[in-house]
Amino acid sequence: MHAPSRPDYVSVHFTGQQTGSYNNGKQWRRQSYWRKWKQLSRLQRSLFLFMLVLLFICGLASYSSVTKQLRGFTVREQETESNILQKPFKPHVLPEPVKQGQDPLLEQLSQRKLSNKRGPPVLLNRLQKKGNASNILSEVKVADIKKEGEEERVISWRGAVIDTVQATDGTKDGENKEDSPGNRNVNQSKVLETERMEAVREAFRHAWKGYKEYAWGHDELRPVSRSYSEWFGLGLTLIDALDTMWILDLKQEFEEAREWVASELTFNKNVDVNLFESTIRILGGLLSTYHLTGDSLFLDKAKDVGSRLMPAFNTQSKIPYSDVNIGKGTAHPPRWTSDSTVAEVTSIQLEFRELSRLTQEPQYQAAVAEVMNQVHKLEGKLDGLVPMFINTNSGQFTHQGIYTLGARADSYYEYLLKQWIQGGKKENQFLEDYLQAIEGVKKNLLQKSSPNGLVFVGELSHGQFSPKMDHLVCFLPGTLALGAHNGLPADHMDLAKELMHTCYQMYVQMETGLSPEIVHFNMHQGSIRDIDVKPADRHNLLRPETVESLFYLYRFTKDRKYQDWGWKILQNFNKYTKVSSGGYTSINNVCDPDYPSPRDKMESFFLGETLKYFYLLFSEDADLISLDKYVFNTEAHPLPIWPPAEPQPL
Ligand code: DMJ
């Protein structure tokens, strides 16, 4: 070390060797440092001390923040790991209901402010690349049991994992991919099947726990406030869930619910019900439960409610009103219009036709057949696509010029195909209308997004194309696949696979891994991302359509990627919508994993449809509700395909 010639800066030089023996080296060094120190000017000494203090303070500050981050990250990792290994389906992520007197909004806001999960820039970058921190381990674990060689190119967009591999892979329908390289072996498959089906049963039990404790006998559970809401006052969730419990083999739960139906359920009530909703959920649920169990209680109840719904058809045009008072036997349209919704009046047929077949009373089937005959002949379609409204006085389409496969039209297309299947593929009018409509979809509504070329179904408004797609449209891949399975053109299956991939992207590209209610696709060349979500469309109502389609696609292709996709979706429902005290809630914002914002409602279709389709998707047993014996109504209630020899009621 050289003595500085009193410069105004501190210069510290270390030399490799010093003279002096090894024995007295320490003492020599001490004396030498002291001498050097004394040689420094006061300014140099002050500067040196100041820098030491500064270094010490910085050291202290960064130590505490680094340990905090490390601790936070480790806890999240541990949580995720224990989620997978010990209690995989109980990440109780939603807040407990607020105590009485607390303002829920204030509580939510303060929770939001307090949550500091974003982390320092380095961690944030990592999250942006890989998705949520707590997802990282689950991704790895799932990958462990995924088939080797299953390539999914992953790119990132707003913290999301994006699968850029197209769904279509040239697999022949029904071909079992078990033997192909990179697939799971038989043992792995069995373990996975059991684990996943059990996870669905667990999810159902959890949902049922909330319903039983806080909403028993009422229409819908409000899980966050531990209360309920009424729509028709008919125990909607309980009836919608009956056949799900039967299929999931939840005997005790089923027996308790049956007891309620036997002793409490009455339709002799002065209540207005929506014809479509009560037909698909209540009549459909009772009929399917009757078929699965053979218990005449459910048929009696089905007859009762079916006959009480009939006044809806007493209109000038025979196109039914939307609402019926099942106690008084009166019916009426909504207060603001005399129109009914096209999807509603054309998606009650499977149920009323089956009611006629079982009771040998033709009036039910006659009423719904009249609607189909009229709609078949109506002017105002575009290449088989129907408008959204129909007038109950004139029997004509109204608000013409708008075409969608989403809300208000969706299940018209579904029931064309399914009536044809239900009746043994003899009623050609349904088939013709269905085939024409699918051609109409291809010609007018099908487009590809940019940059990744996702095939989607948009909407048409007076000749103007809109790249808007409702989550509801995700029933279509399943319906197309069902048609192809029943002998319709093979390109329907190709389209089904493309759309299935798109519907999955609507989940996987969101920060929570859950789809919003509505998306908009980008079509301009050079777009950065394929999917945009408007603030008003960010909610998720626990809807079933994508899971439903995954079920059909898996049944017909045996391609396990569909099961894996469903598994990821189920995990995200568990992560973001499960309420610790029981039940699942719809959420307001699928784009904010830190605060998905519970809406405090568990729709009956979550138990009636979503969980049922998850269970059937994960099952390898194609005879568990065989698609060659049953046709599902639009609320996932399986009804029998009519035996060929049986005389039809009409
Ligand atoms: C259900 O009631 C039915 O699936 C209907 O066809 C559409 N809406 C809900 C589920 O999203």
Short mmCIF file of C-alpha atoms in Angstrom, two decimals, residues 16-459:
data_model
loop_
_atom_site.label_atom_id
_atom_site.label_comp_id
_atom_site.label_asym_id
_atom_site.label_seq_id
_atom_site.Cartn_x
_atom_site.Cartn_y
_atom_site.Cartn_z
CA GLY A 16 -0.14 -9.16 -2.66
CA GLN A 17 2.96 -9.53 -0.44
CA GLN A 18 4.32 -7.68 2.52
CA THR A 19 7.78 -7.91 4.01
CA GLY A 20 8.10 -9.29 7.52
CA SER A 21 7.87 -12.72 8.98
CA TYR A 22 4.65 -14.74 9.08
CA ASN A 23 4.84 -14.88 12.90
CA ASN A 24 4.59 -11.23 13.58
CA GLY A 25 2.60 -10.43 10.40
CA LYS A 26 -0.66 -9.56 12.19
CA GLN A 27 0.99 -7.10 14.54
CA TRP A 28 2.88 -5.58 11.67
CA ARG A 29 -0.27 -5.16 9.66
CA ARG A 30 -2.11 -3.55 12.59
CA GLN A 31 0.68 -1.00 13.12
CA SER A 32 0.89 -0.34 9.40
CA TYR A 33 -2.93 0.28 9.03
CA TRP A 34 -2.85 2.64 12.04
CA ARG A 35 0.09 4.53 10.57
CA LYS A 36 -1.67 4.88 7.24
CA TRP A 37 -4.86 6.03 8.99
CA LYS A 38 -2.94 8.74 10.86
CA GLN A 39 -1.39 9.86 7.60
CA LEU A 40 -4.83 10.60 6.12
CA SER A 41 -6.17 14.14 6.15
CA ARG A 42 -9.26 14.93 8.26
CA LEU A 43 -11.34 15.23 5.12
CA GLN A 44 -10.18 11.85 3.89
CA ARG A 45 -10.92 10.24 7.25
CA SER A 46 -14.40 11.81 7.39
CA LEU A 47 -15.16 10.69 3.85
CA PHE A 48 -13.99 7.17 4.62
CA LEU A 49 -16.13 6.97 7.76
CA PHE A 50 -19.11 8.44 5.94
CA MET A 51 -18.87 5.79 3.23
CA LEU A 52 -18.58 3.05 5.81
CA VAL A 53 -21.76 4.25 7.54
CA LEU A 54 -23.52 4.54 4.18
CA LEU A 55 -22.51 1.02 3.19
CA PHE A 56 -23.72 -0.30 6.53
CA ILE A 57 -27.16 1.35 6.16
CA CYS A 58 -27.58 0.13 2.57
CA GLY A 59 -26.56 -3.34 3.64
CA LEU A 60 -29.14 -3.38 6.41
CA ALA A 61 -31.94 -2.12 4.15
CA SER A 62 -31.32 -4.53 1.29
CA TYR A 63 -30.91 -7.47 3.69
CA SER A 64 -34.37 -6.95 5.16
CA SER A 65 -36.09 -6.53 1.76
CA VAL A 66 -34.32 -9.52 0.22
CA THR A 67 -35.23 -11.75 3.15
CA LYS A 68 -38.84 -10.53 2.96
CA GLN A 69 -39.03 -11.38 -0.73
CA LEU A 70 -37.35 -14.70 -0.24
CA ARG A 71 -39.67 -15.53 2.63
CA GLY A 72 -42.77 -14.52 0.61
CA PHE A 73 -41.70 -16.50 -2.41
CA THR A 74 -40.83 -19.56 -0.41
CA VAL A 75 -44.15 -19.48 1.39
CA ARG A 76 -45.97 -19.32 -1.94
CA GLU A 77 -43.87 -22.16 -3.28
CA GLN A 78 -44.58 -24.19 -0.19
CA GLU A 79 -48.25 -23.44 -0.41
CA THR A 80 -48.35 -24.54 -4.02
CA GLU A 81 -46.35 -27.65 -3.31
CA SER A 82 -48.54 -28.62 -0.43
CA ASN A 83 -51.56 -27.88 -2.61
CA ILE A 84 -50.34 -30.49 -5.01
CA LEU A 85 -48.96 -33.04 -2.65
CA GLN A 86 -51.17 -32.94 0.39
CA LYS A 87 -54.43 -31.16 -0.09
CA PRO A 88 -54.50 -30.30 -3.74
CA PHE A 89 -58.04 -29.06 -3.96
CA LYS A 90 -58.34 -26.79 -0.94
CA PRO A 91 -56.50 -23.60 -1.68
CA HIS A 92 -58.99 -21.45 0.19
CA VAL A 93 -58.27 -18.32 -1.68
CA LEU A 94 -61.34 -16.26 -1.17
CA PRO A 95 -61.89 -14.09 1.85
CA GLU A 96 -64.05 -15.29 4.67
CA PRO A 97 -67.39 -13.48 4.75
CA VAL A 98 -67.08 -10.14 6.47
CA LYS A 99 -68.26 -9.88 10.01
CA GLN A 100 -71.48 -8.05 10.75
CA GLY A 101 -71.11 -4.32 10.73
CA GLN A 102 -68.10 -4.35 8.46
CA ASP A 103 -68.48 -2.62 5.13
CA PRO A 104 -67.69 -5.30 2.55
CA LEU A 105 -66.52 -2.80 -0.02
CA LEU A 106 -64.16 -1.12 2.42
CA GLU A 107 -62.93 -4.49 3.47
CA GLN A 108 -62.24 -5.49 -0.11
CA LEU A 109 -60.49 -2.21 -0.82
CA SER A 110 -58.32 -2.42 2.25
CA GLN A 111 -57.42 -5.99 1.45
CA ARG A 112 -56.50 -4.89 -2.00
CA LYS A 113 -54.29 -2.07 -0.77
CA LEU A 114 -52.59 -4.31 1.71
CA SER A 115 -51.87 -7.02 -0.77
CA ASN A 116 -48.33 -6.54 -1.94
CA LYS A 117 -47.84 -9.52 -4.13
CA ARG A 118 -46.18 -7.92 -7.06
CA GLY A 119 -42.60 -8.23 -5.85
CA PRO A 120 -39.45 -6.51 -7.03
CA PRO A 121 -38.73 -6.12 -10.76
CA VAL A 122 -36.74 -9.32 -11.02
CA LEU A 123 -39.47 -11.46 -9.52
CA LEU A 124 -42.13 -9.68 -11.54
CA ASN A 125 -40.32 -10.49 -14.76
CA ARG A 126 -40.23 -14.08 -13.74
CA LEU A 127 -43.94 -14.07 -13.02
CA GLN A 128 -44.66 -12.41 -16.32
CA LYS A 129 -42.85 -15.14 -18.15
CA LYS A 130 -44.23 -18.09 -16.28
CA GLY A 131 -47.64 -17.06 -15.04
CA ASN A 132 -48.47 -16.62 -11.37
CA ALA A 133 -45.78 -17.52 -8.91
CA SER A 134 -48.03 -19.99 -7.21
CA ASN A 135 -48.69 -21.61 -10.54
CA ILE A 136 -45.08 -22.29 -11.28
CA LEU A 137 -44.76 -25.41 -9.21
CA SER A 138 -48.11 -26.76 -10.26
CA GLU A 139 -47.07 -26.36 -13.89
CA VAL A 140 -43.91 -28.31 -13.15
CA LYS A 141 -45.75 -31.02 -11.24
CA VAL A 142 -48.36 -31.43 -13.91
CA ALA A 143 -45.60 -31.55 -16.49
CA ASP A 144 -44.01 -34.38 -14.51
CA ILE A 145 -46.97 -36.62 -15.12
CA LYS A 146 -47.61 -35.36 -18.61
CA LYS A 147 -46.62 -37.51 -21.49
CA GLU A 148 -43.07 -37.05 -22.61
CA GLY A 149 -42.58 -35.43 -25.93
CA GLU A 150 -45.83 -33.55 -25.71
CA GLU A 151 -44.60 -30.28 -27.04
CA GLU A 152 -46.30 -27.11 -26.10
CA ARG A 153 -44.46 -24.05 -27.24
CA VAL A 154 -44.90 -21.49 -24.54
CA ILE A 155 -44.81 -17.78 -25.09
CA SER A 156 -45.86 -15.15 -22.65
CA TRP A 157 -48.48 -12.47 -22.74
CA ARG A 158 -49.49 -10.47 -19.70
CA GLY A 159 -48.31 -13.12 -17.32
CA ALA A 160 -50.01 -15.95 -19.16
CA VAL A 161 -48.82 -19.23 -20.57
CA ILE A 162 -49.86 -19.61 -24.18
CA ASP A 163 -50.09 -22.90 -25.98
CA THR A 164 -49.31 -22.16 -29.59
CA VAL A 165 -49.72 -25.72 -30.79
CA GLN A 166 -52.86 -26.18 -32.85
CA ALA A 167 -55.42 -28.59 -31.49
CA THR A 168 -55.79 -30.46 -34.74
CA ASP A 169 -53.23 -33.18 -34.89
CA GLY A 170 -54.54 -35.53 -37.48
CA THR A 171 -55.73 -38.09 -34.97
CA LYS A 172 -58.57 -40.16 -36.27
CA ASP A 173 -61.73 -39.92 -34.19
CA GLY A 174 -61.92 -42.56 -31.56
CA GLU A 175 -58.32 -43.59 -32.17
CA ASN A 176 -56.69 -44.50 -28.87
CA LYS A 177 -53.38 -42.71 -28.54
CA GLU A 178 -52.29 -44.81 -25.60
CA ASP A 179 -49.56 -46.57 -27.57
CA SER A 180 -48.13 -43.58 -29.33
CA PRO A 181 -44.71 -42.40 -28.15
CA GLY A 182 -44.76 -39.91 -25.37
CA ASN A 183 -48.07 -41.08 -23.96
CA ARG A 184 -48.66 -42.11 -20.39
CA ASN A 185 -48.49 -45.78 -19.65
CA VAL A 186 -51.56 -47.66 -18.46
CA ASN A 187 -50.70 -47.42 -14.77
CA GLN A 188 -50.06 -43.70 -14.90
CA SER A 189 -53.35 -43.24 -16.68
CA LYS A 190 -55.26 -45.19 -14.08
CA VAL A 191 -53.70 -43.21 -11.23
CA LEU A 192 -54.42 -39.96 -12.99
CA GLU A 193 -58.00 -40.95 -13.79
CA THR A 194 -58.70 -41.86 -10.17
CA GLU A 195 -57.02 -38.73 -8.83
CA ARG A 196 -58.84 -36.39 -11.17
CA MET A 197 -62.28 -37.96 -10.80
CA GLU A 198 -61.83 -37.86 -7.04
CA ALA A 199 -60.87 -34.20 -7.32
CA VAL A 200 -64.18 -33.50 -9.02
CA ARG A 201 -66.07 -35.39 -6.32
CA GLU A 202 -64.19 -33.34 -3.75
CA ALA A 203 -65.12 -30.12 -5.56
CA PHE A 204 -68.75 -31.21 -5.65
CA ARG A 205 -68.74 -32.06 -1.93
CA HIS A 206 -67.26 -28.66 -1.18
CA ALA A 207 -69.88 -26.88 -3.29
CA TRP A 208 -72.63 -28.99 -1.71
CA LYS A 209 -71.39 -28.24 1.79
CA GLY A 210 -71.98 -24.53 1.19
CA TYR A 211 -75.37 -25.14 -0.41
CA LYS A 212 -76.48 -27.45 2.38
CA GLU A 213 -75.41 -25.17 5.17
CA TYR A 214 -76.52 -21.82 3.83
CA ALA A 215 -78.99 -22.31 1.00
CA TRP A 216 -80.71 -25.66 1.47
CA GLY A 217 -83.93 -25.85 -0.54
CA HIS A 218 -83.34 -22.42 -2.09
CA ASP A 219 -82.37 -21.61 -5.65
CA GLU A 220 -78.75 -20.47 -5.43
CA LEU A 221 -76.01 -20.31 -2.86
CA ARG A 222 -74.37 -16.97 -2.10
CA PRO A 223 -71.21 -18.48 -0.69
CA VAL A 224 -69.32 -15.39 0.44
CA SER A 225 -72.18 -13.92 2.47
CA ARG A 226 -73.24 -17.44 3.47
CA SER A 227 -76.77 -16.88 2.30
CA TYR A 228 -78.91 -17.62 -0.74
CA SER A 229 -80.84 -16.02 -3.55
CA GLU A 230 -84.20 -17.00 -5.00
CA TRP A 231 -85.06 -16.96 -8.68
CA PHE A 232 -88.09 -19.23 -8.91
CA GLY A 233 -88.14 -20.43 -5.30
CA LEU A 234 -88.00 -24.08 -6.35
CA GLY A 235 -84.70 -25.39 -5.01
CA LEU A 236 -83.09 -24.91 -8.41
CA THR A 237 -79.55 -25.93 -7.45
CA LEU A 238 -80.75 -29.04 -5.68
CA ILE A 239 -82.79 -30.25 -8.66
CA ASP A 240 -80.12 -29.30 -11.19
CA ALA A 241 -77.55 -31.30 -9.20
CA LEU A 242 -79.56 -34.52 -8.69
CA ASP A 243 -78.22 -36.50 -11.64
CA THR A 244 -74.71 -35.18 -11.08
CA MET A 245 -74.74 -36.71 -7.60
CA TRP A 246 -75.99 -39.95 -9.06
CA ILE A 247 -73.29 -40.04 -11.75
CA LEU A 248 -70.55 -39.06 -9.27
CA ASP A 249 -71.80 -41.82 -6.98
CA LEU A 250 -72.39 -39.45 -4.07
CA LYS A 251 -75.04 -41.65 -2.52
CA GLN A 252 -75.54 -39.94 0.79
CA GLU A 253 -75.86 -36.50 -0.75
CA PHE A 254 -78.26 -37.89 -3.35
CA GLU A 255 -80.47 -39.53 -0.72
CA GLU A 256 -80.73 -36.31 1.29
CA ALA A 257 -81.69 -34.41 -1.82
CA ARG A 258 -84.22 -37.05 -2.84
CA GLU A 259 -85.80 -36.75 0.57
CA TRP A 260 -86.20 -33.01 0.04
CA VAL A 261 -87.82 -33.57 -3.38
CA ALA A 262 -90.19 -36.12 -1.85
CA SER A 263 -91.22 -34.08 1.15
CA GLU A 264 -90.69 -30.40 0.31
CA LEU A 265 -90.78 -29.78 -3.41
CA THR A 266 -94.07 -28.43 -4.67
CA PHE A 267 -94.85 -26.72 -7.94
CA ASN A 268 -98.21 -25.52 -6.70
CA LYS A 269 -96.80 -22.08 -6.06
CA ASN A 270 -97.75 -18.62 -7.17
CA VAL A 271 -94.43 -17.91 -8.86
CA ASP A 272 -93.38 -16.70 -12.29
CA VAL A 273 -90.78 -18.93 -13.85
CA ASN A 274 -88.89 -18.59 -17.11
CA LEU A 275 -90.12 -21.31 -19.48
CA PHE A 276 -86.70 -22.11 -20.94
CA GLU A 277 -84.71 -22.05 -17.71
CA SER A 278 -87.21 -24.15 -15.78
CA THR A 279 -87.53 -26.61 -18.66
CA ILE A 280 -83.81 -27.23 -19.12
CA ARG A 281 -82.92 -27.21 -15.42
CA ILE A 282 -86.00 -28.56 -13.62
CA LEU A 283 -87.92 -30.65 -16.14
CA GLY A 284 -84.65 -31.84 -17.72
CA GLY A 285 -83.09 -32.59 -14.34
CA LEU A 286 -86.10 -34.56 -13.11
CA LEU A 287 -86.43 -36.56 -16.32
CA SER A 288 -82.77 -37.54 -16.43
CA THR A 289 -82.78 -38.47 -12.74
CA TYR A 290 -85.82 -40.64 -13.37
CA HIS A 291 -83.98 -42.42 -16.19
CA LEU A 292 -80.81 -42.96 -14.21
CA THR A 293 -82.52 -44.14 -11.02
CA GLY A 294 -85.81 -45.60 -12.22
CA ASP A 295 -87.44 -43.86 -9.26
CA SER A 296 -90.99 -42.83 -10.20
CA LEU A 297 -90.91 -39.92 -7.75
CA PHE A 298 -88.90 -37.98 -10.33
CA LEU A 299 -91.24 -38.82 -13.20
CA ASP A 300 -94.24 -37.70 -11.17
CA LYS A 301 -92.57 -34.42 -10.40
CA ALA A 302 -91.54 -34.02 -14.05
CA LYS A 303 -95.14 -34.52 -15.20
CA ASP A 304 -96.35 -32.02 -12.65
CA VAL A 305 -93.97 -29.25 -13.65
CA GLY A 306 -94.26 -30.06 -17.38
CA SER A 307 -98.03 -29.69 -17.36
CA ARG A 308 -97.80 -26.46 -15.35
CA LEU A 309 -95.50 -24.96 -17.99
CA MET A 310 -97.92 -25.59 -20.86
CA PRO A 311 -99.87 -22.30 -20.56
CA ALA A 312 -96.80 -20.61 -22.04
CA PHE A 313 -97.83 -21.98 -25.45
CA ASN A 314 -101.24 -20.29 -25.37
CA THR A 315 -100.26 -17.46 -27.67
CA GLN A 316 -101.66 -16.15 -30.90
CA SER A 317 -98.73 -17.55 -32.86
CA LYS A 318 -98.07 -20.69 -30.79
CA ILE A 319 -94.57 -19.32 -30.19
CA PRO A 320 -94.43 -19.52 -26.39
CA TYR A 321 -94.18 -16.65 -23.94
CA SER A 322 -91.02 -16.40 -21.91
CA ASP A 323 -92.71 -16.55 -18.49
CA VAL A 324 -95.31 -18.74 -16.82
CA ASN A 325 -96.95 -18.55 -13.44
CA ILE A 326 -96.98 -22.24 -12.52
CA GLY A 327 -99.43 -21.73 -9.66
CA LYS A 328 -102.02 -19.65 -11.52
CA GLY A 329 -101.61 -21.22 -14.94
CA THR A 330 -101.06 -17.90 -16.67
CA ALA A 331 -98.26 -16.85 -18.99
CA HIS A 332 -96.84 -13.60 -20.31
CA PRO A 333 -93.92 -12.12 -22.19
CA PRO A 334 -91.32 -9.95 -20.44
CA ARG A 335 -92.74 -6.58 -19.31
CA TRP A 336 -90.97 -4.54 -21.97
CA THR A 337 -91.74 -6.57 -25.12
CA SER A 338 -93.90 -9.26 -26.69
CA ASP A 339 -90.83 -10.93 -28.13
CA SER A 340 -89.35 -14.22 -26.99
CA THR A 341 -85.74 -15.26 -27.45
CA VAL A 342 -85.12 -17.63 -30.35
CA ALA A 343 -82.74 -19.87 -28.38
CA GLU A 344 -85.29 -20.12 -25.58
CA VAL A 345 -88.28 -21.21 -27.66
CA THR A 346 -86.20 -23.69 -29.67
CA SER A 347 -84.30 -25.29 -26.77
CA ILE A 348 -87.10 -26.88 -24.79
CA GLN A 349 -87.83 -29.60 -27.33
CA LEU A 350 -85.72 -32.50 -26.03
CA GLU A 351 -87.45 -32.30 -22.66
CA PHE A 352 -91.07 -31.95 -23.82
CA ARG A 353 -90.62 -34.63 -26.47
CA GLU A 354 -89.30 -37.00 -23.83
CA LEU A 355 -92.16 -36.13 -21.51
CA SER A 356 -94.63 -37.12 -24.22
CA ARG A 357 -92.81 -40.37 -24.87
CA LEU A 358 -92.85 -41.30 -21.18
CA THR A 359 -96.43 -40.25 -20.48
CA GLN A 360 -97.85 -41.21 -23.87
CA GLU A 361 -99.52 -37.79 -23.85
CA PRO A 362 -98.83 -36.11 -27.19
CA GLN A 363 -99.60 -32.48 -26.26
CA TYR A 364 -96.11 -31.73 -24.97
CA GLN A 365 -94.34 -32.89 -28.08
CA ALA A 366 -96.98 -31.30 -30.32
CA ALA A 367 -96.45 -27.88 -28.73
CA VAL A 368 -92.69 -27.82 -29.17
CA ALA A 369 -92.81 -29.39 -32.63
CA GLU A 370 -95.09 -26.56 -33.79
CA VAL A 371 -92.40 -24.05 -32.76
CA MET A 372 -89.75 -25.91 -34.75
CA ASN A 373 -91.96 -26.18 -37.81
CA GLN A 374 -92.65 -22.46 -37.79
CA VAL A 375 -89.03 -21.46 -37.25
CA HIS A 376 -88.03 -23.84 -40.05
CA LYS A 377 -90.21 -21.95 -42.51
CA LEU A 378 -89.50 -18.38 -41.38
CA GLU A 379 -88.05 -15.66 -43.56
CA GLY A 380 -85.13 -13.68 -42.22
CA LYS A 381 -82.46 -16.35 -41.86
CA LEU A 382 -79.03 -15.91 -43.36
CA ASP A 383 -77.66 -19.18 -44.76
CA GLY A 384 -79.44 -21.07 -41.99
CA LEU A 385 -78.45 -18.60 -39.25
CA VAL A 386 -81.34 -17.24 -37.18
CA PRO A 387 -81.93 -13.79 -35.65
CA MET A 388 -82.14 -13.53 -31.86
CA PHE A 389 -85.81 -12.62 -31.29
CA ILE A 390 -89.20 -13.88 -32.37
CA ASN A 391 -92.55 -12.21 -31.77
CA THR A 392 -95.20 -14.14 -29.88
CA ASN A 393 -98.05 -12.35 -31.69
CA SER A 394 -96.88 -12.41 -35.29
CA GLY A 395 -94.63 -15.46 -35.05
CA GLN A 396 -92.03 -13.53 -37.10
CA PHE A 397 -88.37 -12.87 -36.36
CA THR A 398 -87.71 -9.37 -35.02
CA HIS A 399 -84.53 -7.29 -34.67
CA GLN A 400 -83.40 -8.92 -37.86
CA GLY A 401 -79.92 -8.68 -39.32
CA ILE A 402 -77.94 -9.71 -36.25
CA TYR A 403 -76.45 -13.19 -36.23
CA THR A 404 -74.53 -14.84 -33.42
CA LEU A 405 -73.79 -18.29 -32.06
CA GLY A 406 -73.72 -16.75 -28.58
CA ALA A 407 -76.40 -15.56 -26.18
CA ARG A 408 -80.01 -15.77 -27.43
CA ALA A 409 -79.26 -18.02 -30.41
CA ASP A 410 -76.72 -20.62 -29.19
CA SER A 411 -78.79 -23.64 -28.25
CA TYR A 412 -81.07 -23.35 -31.33
CA TYR A 413 -78.21 -24.93 -33.26
CA GLU A 414 -77.43 -27.42 -30.51
CA TYR A 415 -81.03 -28.66 -30.36
CA LEU A 416 -81.32 -29.07 -34.14
CA LEU A 417 -78.63 -31.72 -34.00
CA LYS A 418 -79.73 -33.22 -30.71
CA GLN A 419 -83.39 -33.63 -31.68
CA TRP A 420 -82.25 -35.45 -34.78
CA ILE A 421 -80.11 -37.75 -32.61
CA GLN A 422 -82.77 -38.17 -29.91
CA GLY A 423 -85.35 -39.31 -32.47
CA GLY A 424 -83.05 -41.91 -34.00
CA LYS A 425 -81.76 -39.75 -36.89
CA LYS A 426 -85.02 -39.92 -38.80
CA GLU A 427 -86.31 -36.36 -38.66
CA ASN A 428 -84.47 -34.97 -41.66
CA GLN A 429 -85.72 -31.43 -41.29
CA PHE A 430 -83.57 -31.00 -38.18
CA LEU A 431 -80.54 -32.40 -39.93
CA GLU A 432 -80.99 -30.21 -42.98
CA ASP A 433 -81.40 -27.07 -40.88
CA TYR A 434 -78.36 -28.00 -38.82
CA LEU A 435 -76.12 -28.71 -41.80
CA GLN A 436 -77.19 -25.51 -43.49
CA ALA A 437 -76.53 -23.51 -40.33
CA ILE A 438 -73.02 -24.90 -39.95
CA GLU A 439 -72.32 -23.91 -43.56
CA GLY A 440 -73.72 -20.49 -42.66
CA VAL A 441 -71.31 -20.26 -39.73
CA LYS A 442 -68.37 -21.15 -41.94
CA LYS A 443 -69.36 -18.66 -44.60
CA ASN A 444 -70.32 -15.69 -42.44
CA LEU A 445 -68.93 -15.96 -38.93
CA LEU A 446 -65.64 -17.84 -39.02
CA GLN A 447 -62.39 -15.87 -38.95
CA LYS A 448 -58.80 -16.18 -37.74
CA SER A 449 -57.10 -13.98 -35.19
CA SER A 450 -53.73 -12.32 -35.38
CA PRO A 451 -50.91 -13.05 -34.63
CA ASN A 452 -51.52 -16.74 -33.86
CA GLY A 453 -54.36 -17.56 -36.22
CA LEU A 454 -56.90 -18.76 -33.67
CA VAL A 455 -60.06 -19.81 -35.47
CA PHE A 456 -63.08 -18.12 -33.88
CA VAL A 457 -66.79 -17.53 -34.42
CA GLY A 458 -67.64 -13.83 -34.53
CA GLU A 459 -70.94 -12.03 -35.00
#
